[in-house]
Amino acid sequence: MILSRRPDIERFLARPDPAMRCAVIYGRDIGVVRERAAALAAKVVERPDDPFDVALLTDGDLDGDAGRLENELASQSLMGGRRLVRLKLASEKASLDKLAAEALKAHAEGAYNPDAFFLVEAGALGRDSTLRKVAEKAAACAVIPCYEDEPGDMARLVREALGAEGVGLNADALALFVARLPKDRGVARREIERLVLYLGPGSGVTAGPKDLEDFLGVEPEASLADAASDAFGGRIAEAQAALRRAAAEGESGPAAVRALGQHLQRLRRTQTLVRNGAGAAEAAKASGVFWKNEREFLRQLRAWNLEVLDAVQPEVLAADRACKTAGSPDRLIAERLALTIAARARRMGL
C-alpha cells in the first residue's frame, strides 16, 4: 500500500491498519522521514524507547551480522504483546538494500513473529531499489515516500507550532519566515522553536515583518544570503567577501551554493508572477523578499529575466553536484559559481 497524499499518510500514522506488518518510510527529507517514523513507532508500541519491546538496528548492525535482522523479526517481546523492529538505513549499499528487502518480503508473508512490526527508515530510494520494489508489491506493507515540503505545508506547520505556544505571525511575516526556512523538516522545526523563544511562549504576540528584523538579522546563513544578493547584483568583491565571511562562520560550500540557488529561484518565481500580471513589488513580497532588501531585489529583477535565469540554473545544479563529491574543494566551487554569476550580472549592466 503506497501512501503519497498527506491526508492518507496522517490517517495511517494516527491509526495504523492492523493488517500491516511492515512500513517503509523513505525520502530525501530525512527530517520528515524521522518525524513520521517516530509517530508510527509510538502507535505500534507503547514505549518506543523500551529495549524489551523494541529492537533498533542500523547499517552497521547488519554489516557485521547478516542474520541479525531475521533473528530480531522472529523474536518474541520479552514483556509479551507487540514488538517493534526498527531499521535505520543510512547508506545506499546494494547488499543492505537487498538484505532488508528479503527480510521484509518474508515477514510480510508471515514467515516470522506475527506480532512483530518491521519499520524501515531510509533515504531517497530510487526506482531500482530492491527494498522499494518489494515493499510496494507487499500487501501487508505500507510505503510512505517523503518529499520536500511545499511552501503551503511549511506555512501550516509554522502556524500550528506557533499557535500551540500562544504566539503567531501575520500573513506577511509568515510568508517571509517560511521563505527563509531550510527545506529539511528537522532543521525547520528547530528554527520554529527558536522563533517561539524569540517571541515569548504564551505571550499572545502576533508578529509582523518588522518584528522579525532582529531575529532574521542574526540568522546563521545571513552572510550567505548577502553573498547571493551581491552575486546576482553584480558586486564581485562584496560577494567574495561575504562568502569568505560565511566560511569563517563555519558555513560549507554546499550551503553557499544552496543560497545562490534559493536567490535564483526567488528571482524566477517573482518574474513568473510578474508575467502573469502581478506588480513587481507585490510579486517580490509573495516570493518572500525581506522588506529591507526589496529595493535591491527589484533592481536585479529588471535585468534577470526568465531566459537568463534558466541559462544559469544548470550551472548551479552542476556546482551543487560537484560540491557533494567526496574530497572536492567545495568552498572554492561555490566561490567560483558566485563570481561567475556576478560577472554575468555586470555584463547585463548591474
XYZ file of C-alpha atoms in Angstrom, residues 232-234 299-300 302-304 342-350:
17
model
C 23.199 38.486 -8.565
C 23.643 42.231 -8.104
C 26.989 42.227 -9.914
C 16.825 46.384 -9.296
C 18.089 42.898 -10.047
C 14.886 44.311 -14.173
C 17.989 42.560 -15.570
C 17.481 38.913 -14.693
C 28.405 38.314 -10.555
C 30.367 38.690 -13.783
C 27.275 37.847 -15.820
C 25.288 40.420 -13.841
C 27.946 43.057 -14.548
C 27.712 42.312 -18.277
C 23.957 42.874 -18.061
C 24.539 46.340 -16.622
C 24.062 45.682 -12.917
